[in-house]
PDB file of C-alpha atoms in Angstrom:
ATOM      1  CA  GLN A   1      -3.201  11.358  13.091  1.00  0.00           C
ATOM      2  CA  LEU A   2       0.540  11.688  13.693  1.00  0.00           C
ATOM      3  CA  TYR A   3       1.093  13.869  10.603  1.00  0.00           C
ATOM      4  CA  ARG A   4      -1.977  16.001  11.365  1.00  0.00           C
ATOM      5  CA  ARG A   5      -0.641  16.574  14.895  1.00  0.00           C
ATOM      6  CA  GLY A   6       2.757  17.421  13.456  1.00  0.00           C
ATOM      7  CA  LEU A   7       1.144  20.012  11.183  1.00  0.00           C
ATOM      8  CA  GLN A   8      -0.615  21.585  14.173  1.00  0.00           C
ATOM      9  CA  LEU A   9       2.796  22.052  15.791  1.00  0.00           C
ATOM     10  CA  ASP A  10       4.613  22.994  12.576  1.00  0.00           C
ATOM     11  CA  PRO A  11       2.106  24.260   9.977  1.00  0.00           C
ATOM     12  CA  GLY A  12       3.295  23.861   6.402  1.00  0.00           C
ATOM     13  CA  ASN A  13       6.019  21.329   7.254  1.00  0.00           C
ATOM     14  CA  PRO A  14       6.693  19.728   3.830  1.00  0.00           C
ATOM     15  CA  ILE A  15       7.611  16.328   5.263  1.00  0.00           C
ATOM     16  CA  TYR A  16       4.382  16.066   7.250  1.00  0.00           C
ATOM     17  CA  LEU A  17       2.357  17.290   4.252  1.00  0.00           C
ATOM     18  CA  HIS A  18       3.943  14.715   1.915  1.00  0.00           C
ATOM     19  CA  HIS A  19       3.465  11.785   4.269  1.00  0.00           C
ATOM     20  CA  LEU A  20      -0.101  12.854   5.063  1.00  0.00           C
ATOM     21  CA  ALA A  21      -0.788  12.749   1.307  1.00  0.00           C
ATOM     22  CA  ALA A  22       0.715   9.255   1.199  1.00  0.00           C
ATOM     23  CA  CYS A  23      -1.887   8.131   3.724  1.00  0.00           C
ATOM     24  CA  ASN A  24      -4.797   9.639   1.776  1.00  0.00           C
ATOM     25  CA  ASP A  25      -5.428   8.834  -1.907  1.00  0.00           C
ATOM     26  CA  GLU A  26      -7.550  11.975  -2.255  1.00  0.00           C
ATOM     27  CA  LEU A  27      -4.509  14.187  -1.544  1.00  0.00           C
ATOM     28  CA  LEU A  28      -2.190  12.500  -4.095  1.00  0.00           C
ATOM     29  CA  PRO A  29       0.165  15.136  -5.525  1.00  0.00           C
ATOM     30  CA  ALA A  30       1.409  14.652  -9.094  1.00  0.00           C
ATOM     31  CA  ARG A  31       4.965  14.835  -7.732  1.00  0.00           C
ATOM     32  CA  ALA A  32       6.853  15.403  -4.531  1.00  0.00           C
ATOM     33  CA  SER A  33       7.065  19.125  -3.792  1.00  0.00           C
ATOM     34  CA  ASP A  34      10.367  20.949  -4.095  1.00  0.00           C
ATOM     35  CA  ALA A  35      10.084  21.885  -0.421  1.00  0.00           C
ATOM     36  CA  TYR A  36       9.722  18.203   0.562  1.00  0.00           C
ATOM     37  CA  LEU A  37      12.679  17.115  -1.579  1.00  0.00           C
ATOM     38  CA  SER A  38      14.869  19.899  -0.181  1.00  0.00           C
ATOM     39  CA  ALA A  39      13.900  19.103   3.408  1.00  0.00           C
ATOM     40  CA  VAL A  40      14.562  15.367   3.027  1.00  0.00           C
ATOM     41  CA  PHE A  41      17.834  15.684   1.156  1.00  0.00           C
ATOM     42  CA  ASP A  42      19.123  18.472   3.392  1.00  0.00           C
ATOM     43  CA  ARG A  43      18.261  16.395   6.469  1.00  0.00           C
ATOM     44  CA  ASP A  44      19.793  13.182   5.132  1.00  0.00           C
ATOM     45  CA  ALA A  45      22.755  14.512   3.117  1.00  0.00           C
ATOM     46  CA  GLY A  46      25.416  13.492   5.634  1.00  0.00           C
ATOM     47  CA  ASN A  47      24.241   9.872   5.789  1.00  0.00           C
ATOM     48  CA  PHE A  48      22.892   9.436   2.260  1.00  0.00           C
ATOM     49  CA  ASP A  49      25.552   7.100   0.814  1.00  0.00           C
ATOM     50  CA  ARG A  50      25.712   4.992   3.975  1.00  0.00           C
ATOM     51  CA  HIS A  51      21.911   4.729   3.998  1.00  0.00           C
ATOM     52  CA  LEU A  52      21.815   3.568   0.354  1.00  0.00           C
ATOM     53  CA  ARG A  53      24.439   0.910   1.101  1.00  0.00           C
ATOM     54  CA  SER A  54      22.446  -0.319   4.098  1.00  0.00           C
ATOM     55  CA  LEU A  55      19.402  -0.719   1.828  1.00  0.00           C
ATOM     56  CA  GLN A  56      21.490  -2.579  -0.756  1.00  0.00           C
ATOM     57  CA  TYR A  57      20.255   0.016  -3.277  1.00  0.00           C
ATOM     58  CA  ARG A  58      21.039  -1.180  -6.786  1.00  0.00           C
ATOM     59  CA  ALA A  59      19.179   0.999  -9.291  1.00  0.00           C
ATOM     60  CA  PRO A  60      22.313   2.600 -10.810  1.00  0.00           C
ATOM     61  CA  GLN A  61      24.075  -0.751 -11.288  1.00  0.00           C
ATOM     62  CA  GLN A  62      20.953  -2.408 -12.702  1.00  0.00           C
ATOM     63  CA  LEU A  63      20.273   0.459 -15.086  1.00  0.00           C
ATOM     64  CA  LEU A  64      23.885   0.446 -16.303  1.00  0.00           C
ATOM     65  CA  SER A  65      23.729  -3.311 -16.875  1.00  0.00           C
ATOM     66  CA  CYS A  66      20.458  -2.951 -18.771  1.00  0.00           C
ATOM     67  CA  VAL A  67      21.877  -0.200 -20.987  1.00  0.00           C
ATOM     68  CA  GLN A  68      25.096  -2.148 -21.658  1.00  0.00           C
ATOM     69  CA  GLN A  69      23.130  -5.246 -22.670  1.00  0.00           C
ATOM     70  CA  ALA A  70      20.588  -3.424 -24.820  1.00  0.00           C
ATOM     71  CA  LEU A  71      22.607  -0.722 -26.591  1.00  0.00           C
ATOM     72  CA  PRO A  72      25.921  -0.456 -28.417  1.00  0.00           C
ATOM     73  CA  ALA A  73      28.737   1.385 -26.678  1.00  0.00           C
ATOM     74  CA  PRO A  74      28.109   5.145 -26.923  1.00  0.00           C
ATOM     75  CA  GLU A  75      30.156   7.180 -29.374  1.00  0.00           C
ATOM     76  CA  ALA A  76      30.096  10.131 -26.984  1.00  0.00           C
ATOM     77  CA  GLY A  77      29.493  10.713 -23.306  1.00  0.00           C
ATOM     78  CA  LEU A  78      26.156  10.044 -21.702  1.00  0.00           C
ATOM     79  CA  GLU A  79      23.918  12.621 -20.037  1.00  0.00           C
ATOM     80  CA  ILE A  80      22.895  11.158 -16.669  1.00  0.00           C
ATOM     81  CA  ALA A  81      20.487  12.453 -14.031  1.00  0.00           C
ATOM     82  CA  ASP A  82      18.791  10.926 -11.003  1.00  0.00           C
ATOM     83  CA  LEU A  83      15.219  12.196 -11.113  1.00  0.00           C
ATOM     84  CA  GLY A  84      12.745  11.687  -8.324  1.00  0.00           C
ATOM     85  CA  CYS A  85       9.328  11.459  -9.864  1.00  0.00           C
ATOM     86  CA  GLY A  86       5.626  11.046  -9.412  1.00  0.00           C
ATOM     87  CA  ASP A  87       3.341  11.308 -12.433  1.00  0.00           C
ATOM     88  CA  LEU A  88       5.477  10.249 -15.401  1.00  0.00           C
ATOM     89  CA  SER A  89       3.512  12.105 -18.098  1.00  0.00           C
ATOM     90  CA  GLU A  90       5.493  15.343 -17.721  1.00  0.00           C
ATOM     91  CA  LEU A  91       8.803  13.473 -17.531  1.00  0.00           C
ATOM     92  CA  ALA A  92       7.991  11.482 -20.683  1.00  0.00           C
ATOM     93  CA  ALA A  93       7.075  14.655 -22.588  1.00  0.00           C
ATOM     94  CA  ALA A  94      10.245  16.415 -21.389  1.00  0.00           C
ATOM     95  CA  ALA A  95      12.409  13.439 -22.387  1.00  0.00           C
ATOM     96  CA  ALA A  96      10.793  13.266 -25.821  1.00  0.00           C
ATOM     97  CA  GLY A  97      11.353  16.997 -26.296  1.00  0.00           C
ATOM     98  CA  ALA A  98      14.985  16.859 -25.203  1.00  0.00           C
ATOM     99  CA  LEU A  99      16.040  13.828 -27.244  1.00  0.00           C
ATOM    100  CA  ARG A 100      17.182  13.992 -30.851  1.00  0.00           C
ATOM    101  CA  GLY A 101      15.987  11.356 -33.311  1.00  0.00           C
ATOM    102  CA  ASN A 102      17.382   7.925 -32.406  1.00  0.00           C
ATOM    103  CA  GLY A 103      18.117   9.246 -28.903  1.00  0.00           C
ATOM    104  CA  TRP A 104      17.787   6.988 -25.872  1.00  0.00           C
ATOM    105  CA  PHE A 105      16.344   7.530 -22.394  1.00  0.00           C
ATOM    106  CA  ALA A 106      16.788   4.994 -19.574  1.00  0.00           C
ATOM    107  CA  PHE A 107      15.182   5.089 -16.138  1.00  0.00           C
ATOM    108  CA  THR A 108      13.847   3.000 -13.265  1.00  0.00           C
ATOM    109  CA  VAL A 109      10.623   3.091 -11.272  1.00  0.00           C
ATOM    110  CA  GLU A 110       9.398   1.274  -8.207  1.00  0.00           C
ATOM    111  CA  ALA A 111       6.843  -1.228  -9.435  1.00  0.00           C
ATOM    112  CA  LEU A 112       3.280  -1.791  -8.373  1.00  0.00           C
ATOM    113  CA  ALA A 113       2.057  -5.373  -8.377  1.00  0.00           C
ATOM    114  CA  PRO A 114       0.594  -6.305 -11.796  1.00  0.00           C
ATOM    115  CA  GLU A 115      -2.800  -6.993 -10.231  1.00  0.00           C
ATOM    116  CA  SER A 116      -3.019  -3.453  -8.802  1.00  0.00           C
ATOM    117  CA  ASP A 117      -5.813  -1.319 -10.262  1.00  0.00           C
ATOM    118  CA  SER A 118      -3.845   1.883  -9.622  1.00  0.00           C
ATOM    119  CA  ALA A 119      -1.572   3.476 -12.202  1.00  0.00           C
ATOM    120  CA  LEU A 120       0.435   5.431  -9.653  1.00  0.00           C
ATOM    121  CA  VAL A 121       0.600   5.229  -5.862  1.00  0.00           C
ATOM    122  CA  LEU A 122       2.297   7.445  -3.289  1.00  0.00           C
ATOM    123  CA  GLN A 123       3.317   4.818  -0.753  1.00  0.00           C
ATOM    124  CA  THR A 124       3.354   5.359   2.991  1.00  0.00           C
ATOM    125  CA  ASN A 125       7.177   5.460   2.852  1.00  0.00           C
ATOM    126  CA  GLY A 126       6.840   8.645   0.776  1.00  0.00           C
ATOM    127  CA  ARG A 127       7.978   7.071  -2.502  1.00  0.00           C
ATOM    128  CA  TYR A 128       5.946   6.677  -5.665  1.00  0.00           C
ATOM    129  CA  ALA A 129       5.346   3.297  -7.300  1.00  0.00           C
ATOM    130  CA  HIS A 130       4.095   2.834 -10.870  1.00  0.00           C
ATOM    131  CA  GLN A 131       2.148   0.237 -12.795  1.00  0.00           C
ATOM    132  CA  ARG A 132       4.039  -1.101 -15.841  1.00  0.00           C
ATOM    133  CA  ARG A 133       1.121  -0.449 -18.214  1.00  0.00           C
ATOM    134  CA  TYR A 134       0.906   3.169 -16.987  1.00  0.00           C
ATOM    135  CA  VAL A 135       4.610   3.738 -17.714  1.00  0.00           C
ATOM    136  CA  GLU A 136       4.243   2.189 -21.165  1.00  0.00           C
ATOM    137  CA  ALA A 137       1.194   4.375 -21.920  1.00  0.00           C
ATOM    138  CA  ALA A 138       2.820   7.616 -20.675  1.00  0.00           C
ATOM    139  CA  PHE A 139       5.976   7.156 -22.718  1.00  0.00           C
ATOM    140  CA  GLY A 140       4.058   5.907 -25.756  1.00  0.00           C
ATOM    141  CA  ALA A 141       1.817   8.985 -25.649  1.00  0.00           C
ATOM    142  CA  ALA A 142       4.958  11.138 -25.662  1.00  0.00           C
ATOM    143  CA  GLY A 143       6.172   9.420 -28.836  1.00  0.00           C
ATOM    144  CA  LEU A 144       8.842   7.253 -27.221  1.00  0.00           C
ATOM    145  CA  GLN A 145       9.157   3.512 -27.815  1.00  0.00           C
ATOM    146  CA  ILE A 146      10.038   1.295 -24.863  1.00  0.00           C
ATOM    147  CA  THR A 147      12.523  -1.127 -26.370  1.00  0.00           C
ATOM    148  CA  HIS A 148      13.668  -2.946 -23.219  1.00  0.00           C
ATOM    149  CA  SER A 149      12.451  -3.470 -19.691  1.00  0.00           C
ATOM    150  CA  VAL A 150      13.853  -5.547 -16.835  1.00  0.00           C
ATOM    151  CA  ASP A 151      12.228  -6.384 -13.496  1.00  0.00           C
ATOM    152  CA  PHE A 152      14.592  -6.325 -10.515  1.00  0.00           C
ATOM    153  CA  ASP A 153      14.741  -5.711  -6.758  1.00  0.00           C
ATOM    154  CA  VAL A 154      15.876  -2.112  -6.199  1.00  0.00           C
ATOM    155  CA  ARG A 155      16.627  -2.361  -2.462  1.00  0.00           C
ATOM    156  CA  ILE A 156      15.796  -4.113   0.775  1.00  0.00           C
ATOM    157  CA  GLU A 157      13.459  -2.161   3.053  1.00  0.00           C
ATOM    158  CA  ALA A 158      12.216  -3.464   6.401  1.00  0.00           C
ATOM    159  CA  GLY A 159      13.651  -6.849   5.451  1.00  0.00           C
ATOM    160  CA  GLN A 160      11.630  -7.057   2.216  1.00  0.00           C
ATOM    161  CA  ALA A 161      12.775  -6.776  -1.402  1.00  0.00           C
ATOM    162  CA  VAL A 162      11.300  -3.748  -3.197  1.00  0.00           C
ATOM    163  CA  ALA A 163      10.304  -4.458  -6.804  1.00  0.00           C
ATOM    164  CA  ALA A 164      11.348  -2.107  -9.595  1.00  0.00           C
ATOM    165  CA  ILE A 165      11.501  -1.972 -13.374  1.00  0.00           C
ATOM    166  CA  ALA A 166      14.295  -0.579 -15.559  1.00  0.00           C
ATOM    167  CA  PHE A 167      13.124   0.832 -18.903  1.00  0.00           C
ATOM    168  CA  ILE A 168      14.984   1.889 -22.024  1.00  0.00           C
ATOM    169  CA  CYS A 169      13.144   4.136 -24.496  1.00  0.00           C
ATOM    170  CA  LEU A 170      13.967   5.282 -28.019  1.00  0.00           C
ATOM    171  CA  ARG A 171      12.874   8.492 -29.696  1.00  0.00           C
ATOM    172  CA  PRO A 172      12.517   7.378 -33.302  1.00  0.00           C
ATOM    173  CA  ALA A 173      14.185   9.396 -36.033  1.00  0.00           C
ATOM    174  CA  GLU A 174      11.918  11.768 -37.920  1.00  0.00           C
ATOM    175  CA  SER A 175      10.889  10.311 -41.256  1.00  0.00           C
TER     176      SER A 175
END
């Protein structure tokens, strides 16, 4: 009701629209809209680093550790991006298309509980969470092999650990 009331006062507000979708499975967008991402990051830019520290956010450190343990030291620099995401099918296809043979792609997702029947959920906090088997299927369908995965706690939110998974994928060389 709160988000519907907000939309009556500010029609088209991307934050209200996104969080309303999070409360209603029938409105699930494939990804967060550009307008929502811009509004959130513009609003929070001044406090972003402090906010991540307060959440004990550890995705970058965990992903780096996973890559260092799983792969040899790179011969050249790494291409790194922080991508907010929803449905991973488009991301998997884009990664497969961008990588050369024997190229690697590493990423993290918030994890759904293994017993969940859903592949992908837009949570009430506005973030997406993914089922492991859905991630494996999306990247497999794109022709990428998941070679490593590590479960970890990505942050503390409302006093609770938030589960995540780090994945490392390989685009096999053409034969």
